[in-house]
PDB file of C-alpha atoms and ligand atoms in Angstrom:
ATOM      1  CA  MET A 633      19.959  -3.939  -7.792  1.00  0.00           C
ATOM      2  CA  GLN A 634      21.125  -0.734  -6.150  1.00  0.00           C
ATOM      3  CA  LEU A 635      19.104   1.653  -8.340  1.00  0.00           C
ATOM      4  CA  LEU A 636      15.903  -0.134  -7.351  1.00  0.00           C
ATOM      5  CA  LYS A 637      16.804  -0.263  -3.652  1.00  0.00           C
ATOM      6  CA  ASP A 638      17.571   3.468  -3.689  1.00  0.00           C
ATOM      7  CA  ARG A 639      14.222   4.148  -5.309  1.00  0.00           C
ATOM      8  CA  ILE A 640      12.370   2.041  -2.734  1.00  0.00           C
ATOM      9  CA  LEU A 641      14.147   3.956   0.054  1.00  0.00           C
ATOM     10  CA  LYS A 642      13.275   7.273  -1.577  1.00  0.00           C
ATOM     11  CA  ASP A 643       9.689   6.694  -2.702  1.00  0.00           C
ATOM     12  CA  GLY A 644       8.429   3.477  -1.070  1.00  0.00           C
ATOM     13  CA  VAL A 645       5.944   3.842   1.769  1.00  0.00           C
ATOM     14  CA  VAL A 646       5.737   1.281   4.567  1.00  0.00           C
ATOM     15  CA  LYS A 647       2.138   0.555   5.538  1.00  0.00           C
ATOM     16  CA  LYS A 648       0.754  -1.357   8.483  1.00  0.00           C
ATOM     17  CA  GLY A 649       0.413  -5.105   7.943  1.00  0.00           C
ATOM     18  CA  ASN A 650       3.792  -5.503   6.243  1.00  0.00           C
ATOM     19  CA  VAL A 651       2.673  -3.822   3.052  1.00  0.00           C
ATOM     20  CA  LEU A 652       5.177  -1.830   1.024  1.00  0.00           C
ATOM     21  CA  LYS A 653       3.547   0.741  -1.223  1.00  0.00           C
ATOM     22  CA  VAL A 654       5.471   1.453  -4.394  1.00  0.00           C
ATOM     23  CA  ASP A 655       2.637   2.843  -6.457  1.00  0.00           C
ATOM     24  CA  SER A 656       4.495   6.046  -7.368  1.00  0.00           C
ATOM     25  CA  PHE A 657       6.961   4.160  -9.594  1.00  0.00           C
ATOM     26  CA  LEU A 658       6.129   0.460  -9.927  1.00  0.00           C
ATOM     27  CA  ASN A 659       2.518  -0.580  -9.869  1.00  0.00           C
ATOM     28  CA  HIS A 660       0.273   2.401 -10.388  1.00  0.00           C
ATOM     29  CA  LYS A 661       2.344   5.251 -11.812  1.00  0.00           C
ATOM     30  CA  MET A 662       5.094   3.462 -13.720  1.00  0.00           C
ATOM     31  CA  ASP A 663       8.640   4.743 -14.241  1.00  0.00           C
ATOM     32  CA  ILE A 664       9.567   3.311 -17.629  1.00  0.00           C
ATOM     33  CA  GLU A 665      13.242   4.269 -17.363  1.00  0.00           C
ATOM     34  CA  LEU A 666      13.414   2.233 -14.174  1.00  0.00           C
ATOM     35  CA  PHE A 667      11.534  -0.616 -15.903  1.00  0.00           C
ATOM     36  CA  GLU A 668      14.165  -0.549 -18.645  1.00  0.00           C
ATOM     37  CA  GLU A 669      16.929  -0.917 -16.068  1.00  0.00           C
ATOM     38  CA  ILE A 670      14.939  -3.772 -14.512  1.00  0.00           C
ATOM     39  CA  GLY A 671      14.707  -5.394 -17.951  1.00  0.00           C
ATOM     40  CA  LYS A 672      18.477  -5.103 -18.475  1.00  0.00           C
ATOM     41  CA  GLU A 673      19.158  -6.576 -15.050  1.00  0.00           C
ATOM     42  CA  PHE A 674      16.889  -9.580 -15.635  1.00  0.00           C
ATOM     43  CA  LYS A 675      18.575 -10.110 -19.010  1.00  0.00           C
ATOM     44  CA  ARG A 676      21.974 -10.057 -17.306  1.00  0.00           C
ATOM     45  CA  ARG A 677      20.847 -12.560 -14.668  1.00  0.00           C
ATOM     46  CA  PHE A 678      19.118 -14.894 -17.116  1.00  0.00           C
ATOM     47  CA  ALA A 679      21.606 -14.429 -19.981  1.00  0.00           C
ATOM     48  CA  ASP A 680      22.283 -18.170 -20.224  1.00  0.00           C
ATOM     49  CA  CYS A 681      18.584 -19.076 -20.541  1.00  0.00           C
ATOM     50  CA  ASN A 682      16.899 -19.670 -23.833  1.00  0.00           C
ATOM     51  CA  ILE A 683      13.623 -17.884 -23.111  1.00  0.00           C
ATOM     52  CA  ASN A 684      10.890 -17.649 -25.732  1.00  0.00           C
ATOM     53  CA  LYS A 685       7.897 -16.557 -23.632  1.00  0.00           C
ATOM     54  CA  ILE A 686       7.238 -14.364 -20.633  1.00  0.00           C
ATOM     55  CA  LEU A 687       4.406 -15.157 -18.248  1.00  0.00           C
ATOM     56  CA  THR A 688       2.987 -12.790 -15.672  1.00  0.00           C
ATOM     57  CA  ILE A 689      -0.303 -12.132 -13.890  1.00  0.00           C
ATOM     58  CA  GLU A 690      -2.671  -9.221 -14.159  1.00  0.00           C
ATOM     59  CA  ALA A 691      -2.599  -6.439 -13.320  1.00  0.00           C
ATOM     60  CA  SER A 692       0.668  -5.171 -11.855  1.00  0.00           C
ATOM     61  CA  GLY A 693       2.927  -7.657 -13.613  1.00  0.00           C
ATOM     62  CA  ILE A 694       1.865  -6.711 -17.123  1.00  0.00           C
ATOM     63  CA  GLY A 695       3.625  -3.365 -17.529  1.00  0.00           C
ATOM     64  CA  ILE A 696       6.868  -4.705 -16.092  1.00  0.00           C
ATOM     65  CA  ALA A 697       6.760  -7.868 -18.208  1.00  0.00           C
ATOM     66  CA  CYS A 698       6.187  -5.882 -21.428  1.00  0.00           C
ATOM     67  CA  ILE A 699       9.305  -3.777 -20.897  1.00  0.00           C
ATOM     68  CA  VAL A 700      11.354  -6.779 -19.735  1.00  0.00           C
ATOM     69  CA  ALA A 701      10.331  -8.669 -22.898  1.00  0.00           C
ATOM     70  CA  GLN A 702      12.178  -6.120 -25.022  1.00  0.00           C
ATOM     71  CA  TYR A 703      15.439  -7.396 -23.521  1.00  0.00           C
ATOM     72  CA  PHE A 704      14.546 -11.000 -24.392  1.00  0.00           C
ATOM     73  CA  ASP A 705      14.251 -10.544 -28.161  1.00  0.00           C
ATOM     74  CA  ASN A 706      10.701  -9.256 -27.793  1.00  0.00           C
ATOM     75  CA  ALA A 707       9.440 -12.588 -26.508  1.00  0.00           C
ATOM     76  CA  PRO A 708       5.636 -12.572 -26.368  1.00  0.00           C
ATOM     77  CA  VAL A 709       4.113 -11.750 -22.991  1.00  0.00           C
ATOM     78  CA  VAL A 710       1.192 -13.836 -21.742  1.00  0.00           C
ATOM     79  CA  PHE A 711      -0.619 -12.771 -18.613  1.00  0.00           C
ATOM     80  CA  ALA A 712      -2.710 -15.033 -16.430  1.00  0.00           C
ATOM     81  CA  LYS A 713      -6.222 -13.633 -16.116  1.00  0.00           C
ATOM     82  CA  LYS A 714      -8.144 -13.479 -12.896  1.00  0.00           C
ATOM     83  CA  THR A 715     -11.680 -14.643 -13.419  1.00  0.00           C
ATOM     84  CA  GLN A 716     -14.904 -15.337 -11.560  1.00  0.00           C
ATOM     85  CA  SER A 717     -16.315 -17.961 -13.882  1.00  0.00           C
ATOM     86  CA  ILE A 718     -14.053 -20.779 -14.941  1.00  0.00           C
ATOM     87  CA  ASN A 719     -14.373 -21.859 -18.531  1.00  0.00           C
ATOM     88  CA  ILE A 720     -14.999 -25.607 -18.287  1.00  0.00           C
ATOM     89  CA  ASP A 721     -14.651 -26.449 -21.957  1.00  0.00           C
ATOM     90  CA  GLY A 722     -11.030 -27.464 -21.457  1.00  0.00           C
ATOM     91  CA  GLU A 723      -9.549 -24.641 -23.475  1.00  0.00           C
ATOM     92  CA  VAL A 724      -7.759 -23.062 -20.547  1.00  0.00           C
ATOM     93  CA  TYR A 725      -5.265 -24.048 -17.878  1.00  0.00           C
ATOM     94  CA  SER A 726      -6.603 -22.925 -14.540  1.00  0.00           C
ATOM     95  CA  THR A 727      -5.664 -22.805 -10.890  1.00  0.00           C
ATOM     96  CA  LYS A 728      -6.717 -21.048  -7.697  1.00  0.00           C
ATOM     97  CA  ILE A 729      -4.743 -18.279  -6.023  1.00  0.00           C
ATOM     98  CA  GLN A 730      -5.068 -16.738  -2.584  1.00  0.00           C
ATOM     99  CA  SER A 731      -4.633 -12.971  -2.829  1.00  0.00           C
ATOM    100  CA  PHE A 732      -2.380 -11.333  -0.244  1.00  0.00           C
ATOM    101  CA  THR A 733      -3.596  -7.813  -0.956  1.00  0.00           C
ATOM    102  CA  HIS A 734      -7.312  -8.576  -1.247  1.00  0.00           C
ATOM    103  CA  ASN A 735      -7.520 -11.522   1.123  1.00  0.00           C
ATOM    104  CA  LYS A 736      -9.645 -13.717  -1.127  1.00  0.00           C
ATOM    105  CA  ILE A 737      -9.308 -16.723  -3.402  1.00  0.00           C
ATOM    106  CA  TYR A 738      -9.749 -16.354  -7.133  1.00  0.00           C
ATOM    107  CA  ASP A 739      -9.337 -18.470 -10.258  1.00  0.00           C
ATOM    108  CA  VAL A 740      -6.640 -17.654 -12.775  1.00  0.00           C
ATOM    109  CA  ILE A 741      -6.539 -18.919 -16.328  1.00  0.00           C
ATOM    110  CA  VAL A 742      -4.284 -19.014 -19.353  1.00  0.00           C
ATOM    111  CA  SER A 743      -5.590 -20.090 -22.719  1.00  0.00           C
ATOM    112  CA  LYS A 744      -4.090 -23.369 -23.956  1.00  0.00           C
ATOM    113  CA  LYS A 745      -3.462 -21.602 -27.271  1.00  0.00           C
ATOM    114  CA  PHE A 746      -0.812 -19.399 -25.684  1.00  0.00           C
ATOM    115  CA  LEU A 747       1.285 -21.808 -23.624  1.00  0.00           C
ATOM    116  CA  ASN A 748       2.507 -25.216 -24.711  1.00  0.00           C
ATOM    117  CA  LYS A 749       5.128 -27.866 -24.025  1.00  0.00           C
ATOM    118  CA  ASP A 750       7.704 -26.335 -26.347  1.00  0.00           C
ATOM    119  CA  ASP A 751       7.765 -23.046 -24.445  1.00  0.00           C
ATOM    120  CA  ARG A 752      10.720 -21.975 -22.283  1.00  0.00           C
ATOM    121  CA  VAL A 753       9.186 -19.551 -19.879  1.00  0.00           C
ATOM    122  CA  LEU A 754      10.445 -16.672 -17.759  1.00  0.00           C
ATOM    123  CA  ILE A 755       7.884 -15.800 -15.076  1.00  0.00           C
ATOM    124  CA  ILE A 756       7.860 -12.126 -14.049  1.00  0.00           C
ATOM    125  CA  ASP A 757       5.989 -10.432 -11.200  1.00  0.00           C
ATOM    126  CA  ASP A 758       6.239  -7.276  -9.117  1.00  0.00           C
ATOM    127  CA  PHE A 759       6.133  -8.771  -5.608  1.00  0.00           C
ATOM    128  CA  LEU A 760       6.818 -12.069  -3.917  1.00  0.00           C
ATOM    129  CA  ALA A 761       5.298 -12.329  -0.449  1.00  0.00           C
ATOM    130  CA  ASN A 762       3.698 -15.616   0.633  1.00  0.00           C
ATOM    131  CA  GLY A 763       4.237 -17.078  -2.794  1.00  0.00           C
ATOM    132  CA  CYS A 764       0.616 -17.900  -3.642  1.00  0.00           C
ATOM    133  CA  ALA A 765       0.557 -15.890  -6.871  1.00  0.00           C
ATOM    134  CA  LEU A 766       3.833 -17.423  -7.991  1.00  0.00           C
ATOM    135  CA  GLU A 767       2.842 -20.962  -7.037  1.00  0.00           C
ATOM    136  CA  GLY A 768      -0.270 -20.491  -9.171  1.00  0.00           C
ATOM    137  CA  LEU A 769       1.792 -19.358 -12.155  1.00  0.00           C
ATOM    138  CA  VAL A 770       4.212 -22.271 -11.686  1.00  0.00           C
ATOM    139  CA  GLU A 771       1.272 -24.656 -11.673  1.00  0.00           C
ATOM    140  CA  LEU A 772      -0.153 -23.178 -14.878  1.00  0.00           C
ATOM    141  CA  VAL A 773       3.203 -23.661 -16.636  1.00  0.00           C
ATOM    142  CA  LYS A 774       3.458 -27.220 -15.332  1.00  0.00           C
ATOM    143  CA  SER A 775      -0.054 -28.026 -16.633  1.00  0.00           C
ATOM    144  CA  SER A 776       1.062 -26.887 -20.071  1.00  0.00           C
ATOM    145  CA  GLY A 777       4.174 -29.059 -20.072  1.00  0.00           C
ATOM    146  CA  ALA A 778       6.344 -25.991 -20.755  1.00  0.00           C
ATOM    147  CA  THR A 779       9.716 -25.477 -19.063  1.00  0.00           C
ATOM    148  CA  ILE A 780      10.274 -22.821 -16.395  1.00  0.00           C
ATOM    149  CA  GLU A 781      13.657 -21.334 -17.235  1.00  0.00           C
ATOM    150  CA  GLY A 782      13.514 -18.820 -14.431  1.00  0.00           C
ATOM    151  CA  ILE A 783      11.476 -16.513 -12.241  1.00  0.00           C
ATOM    152  CA  GLY A 784      12.195 -12.785 -11.995  1.00  0.00           C
ATOM    153  CA  ILE A 785      10.727 -10.819  -9.119  1.00  0.00           C
ATOM    154  CA  VAL A 786      11.171  -7.094  -8.647  1.00  0.00           C
ATOM    155  CA  ILE A 787      10.645  -6.974  -4.856  1.00  0.00           C
ATOM    156  CA  GLU A 788      10.792 -10.038  -2.620  1.00  0.00           C
ATOM    157  CA  LYS A 789       9.633  -9.689   0.965  1.00  0.00           C
ATOM    158  CA  GLY A 790      12.239 -12.018   2.408  1.00  0.00           C
ATOM    159  CA  PHE A 791      10.525 -12.223   5.779  1.00  0.00           C
ATOM    160  CA  GLN A 792       7.509 -13.955   4.215  1.00  0.00           C
ATOM    161  CA  ARG A 793       7.686 -17.565   3.148  1.00  0.00           C
ATOM    162  CA  GLY A 794       7.264 -17.310  -0.646  1.00  0.00           C
ATOM    163  CA  GLY A 795      10.963 -17.189  -1.540  1.00  0.00           C
ATOM    164  CA  ASP A 796      11.749 -20.329   0.461  1.00  0.00           C
ATOM    165  CA  ILE A 797       8.791 -22.233  -1.005  1.00  0.00           C
ATOM    166  CA  ILE A 798       9.841 -21.438  -4.557  1.00  0.00           C
ATOM    167  CA  ARG A 799      13.581 -22.088  -4.017  1.00  0.00           C
ATOM    168  CA  GLU A 800      12.787 -25.420  -2.303  1.00  0.00           C
ATOM    169  CA  LYS A 801      11.053 -26.501  -5.500  1.00  0.00           C
ATOM    170  CA  GLY A 802      14.447 -26.149  -7.190  1.00  0.00           C
ATOM    171  CA  LEU A 803      13.278 -23.256  -9.315  1.00  0.00           C
ATOM    172  CA  ARG A 804      15.700 -20.521 -10.304  1.00  0.00           C
ATOM    173  CA  LEU A 805      14.445 -17.373  -8.623  1.00  0.00           C
ATOM    174  CA  GLU A 806      16.083 -13.975  -9.000  1.00  0.00           C
ATOM    175  CA  SER A 807      14.740 -11.070  -6.930  1.00  0.00           C
ATOM    176  CA  LEU A 808      16.137  -7.613  -7.643  1.00  0.00           C
ATOM    177  CA  ALA A 809      15.525  -6.285  -4.133  1.00  0.00           C
ATOM    178  CA  ILE A 810      14.982  -8.495  -1.093  1.00  0.00           C
ATOM    179  CA  VAL A 811      13.415  -6.750   1.882  1.00  0.00           C
ATOM    180  CA  ASP A 812      14.483  -8.265   5.187  1.00  0.00           C
ATOM    181  CA  SER A 813      12.249  -6.239   7.448  1.00  0.00           C
ATOM    182  CA  MET A 814      10.170  -3.084   7.553  1.00  0.00           C
ATOM    183  CA  ASP A 815       9.405  -0.650  10.337  1.00  0.00           C
ATOM    184  CA  ASP A 816       6.028   0.985   9.753  1.00  0.00           C
ATOM    185  CA  GLU A 817       6.455   3.439  12.609  1.00  0.00           C
ATOM    186  CA  LYS A 818       9.741   4.818  11.376  1.00  0.00           C
ATOM    187  CA  GLY A 819       8.890   4.098   7.750  1.00  0.00           C
ATOM    188  CA  ILE A 820      12.187   2.296   7.173  1.00  0.00           C
ATOM    189  CA  VAL A 821      12.909  -0.606   4.816  1.00  0.00           C
ATOM    190  CA  TYR A 822      15.899  -2.883   5.515  1.00  0.00           C
ATOM    191  CA  PHE A 823      17.386  -4.888   2.647  1.00  0.00           C
ATOM    192  CA  ARG A 824      19.201  -8.207   2.714  1.00  0.00           C
TER     193      ARG A 824
HETATM  194  P1  5GP B1080       1.914 -13.519  -2.652  1.00  0.00           P
HETATM  195  O1  5GP B1080       0.975 -14.338  -3.462  1.00  0.00           O
HETATM  196  O2  5GP B1080       3.373 -13.862  -2.911  1.00  0.00           O
HETATM  197  O3  5GP B1080       1.585 -13.531  -1.175  1.00  0.00           O
HETATM  198  O4  5GP B1080       1.722 -12.007  -3.071  1.00  0.00           O
HETATM  199  C1  5GP B1080       2.025 -11.622  -4.358  1.00  0.00           C
HETATM  200  C2  5GP B1080       1.116 -10.532  -4.856  1.00  0.00           C
HETATM  201  O5  5GP B1080       0.563  -9.748  -3.801  1.00  0.00           O
HETATM  202  C3  5GP B1080       1.914  -9.589  -5.710  1.00  0.00           C
HETATM  203  O6  5GP B1080       1.666  -9.853  -7.054  1.00  0.00           O
HETATM  204  C4  5GP B1080       1.449  -8.204  -5.307  1.00  0.00           C
HETATM  205  O7  5GP B1080       0.470  -7.773  -6.215  1.00  0.00           O
HETATM  206  C5  5GP B1080       0.821  -8.387  -3.967  1.00  0.00           C
HETATM  207  N1  5GP B1080       1.665  -7.943  -2.833  1.00  0.00           N
HETATM  208  C6  5GP B1080       2.172  -8.711  -1.850  1.00  0.00           C
HETATM  209  N2  5GP B1080       2.817  -7.989  -0.938  1.00  0.00           N
HETATM  210  C7  5GP B1080       2.739  -6.709  -1.343  1.00  0.00           C
HETATM  211  C8  5GP B1080       3.241  -5.467  -0.804  1.00  0.00           C
HETATM  212  O8  5GP B1080       3.880  -5.372   0.254  1.00  0.00           O
HETATM  213  N3  5GP B1080       2.979  -4.351  -1.521  1.00  0.00           N
HETATM  214  C9  5GP B1080       2.286  -4.397  -2.694  1.00  0.00           C
HETATM  215  N4  5GP B1080       2.112  -3.236  -3.334  1.00  0.00           N
HETATM  216  N5  5GP B1080       1.790  -5.530  -3.225  1.00  0.00           N
HETATM  217  C10 5GP B1080       2.020  -6.682  -2.556  1.00  0.00           C
END
């Protein structure tokens, strides 16, 4: 998606440790006009899918997913919650996720009330790096018996292994910008 790539080149900041900061338009200050274009693009790419629910993970995925949902007949958005204490009464689906940005493992849950076997889910997230967050979301959907129609990622870091892991599972993954490499000294991002 050229508009997104141009914006990353203009406002993205390459940090040490292969981190791309996009907090001035994507995951801290949010550019809603850009989000609307992202929503239209996901709709175009998943036009043949019969999606009735959007799943994301807190916090950065929520804003994006809410705008994207408007292009999928206002499908409800469910976000996986990060939690310290797992509810063991069986009312939630849960899994563990290793955080790339915070370098720790946490539990994520979705209430069984909000995801079930009849759902046809589009998973949305801001970044795909090593794939841990996404693998966790995939597992939550699988526990519910729902169908994963597709996965929409705004920025995939193609030099990390997440994209391969997800595609090898046979899942339909669409990333709007795939970063091939980054140079933190020159501050340059190279796209696939
Ligand atoms: P993964 O689980 O695929 O390794 O990482 C996914 C999560 O880590 C994303 O939801 C995002 O919040 C965060 N993340 C990974 N890489 C980056 C990055 O380069 N920049 C930012 N801002 N977040 C990242």
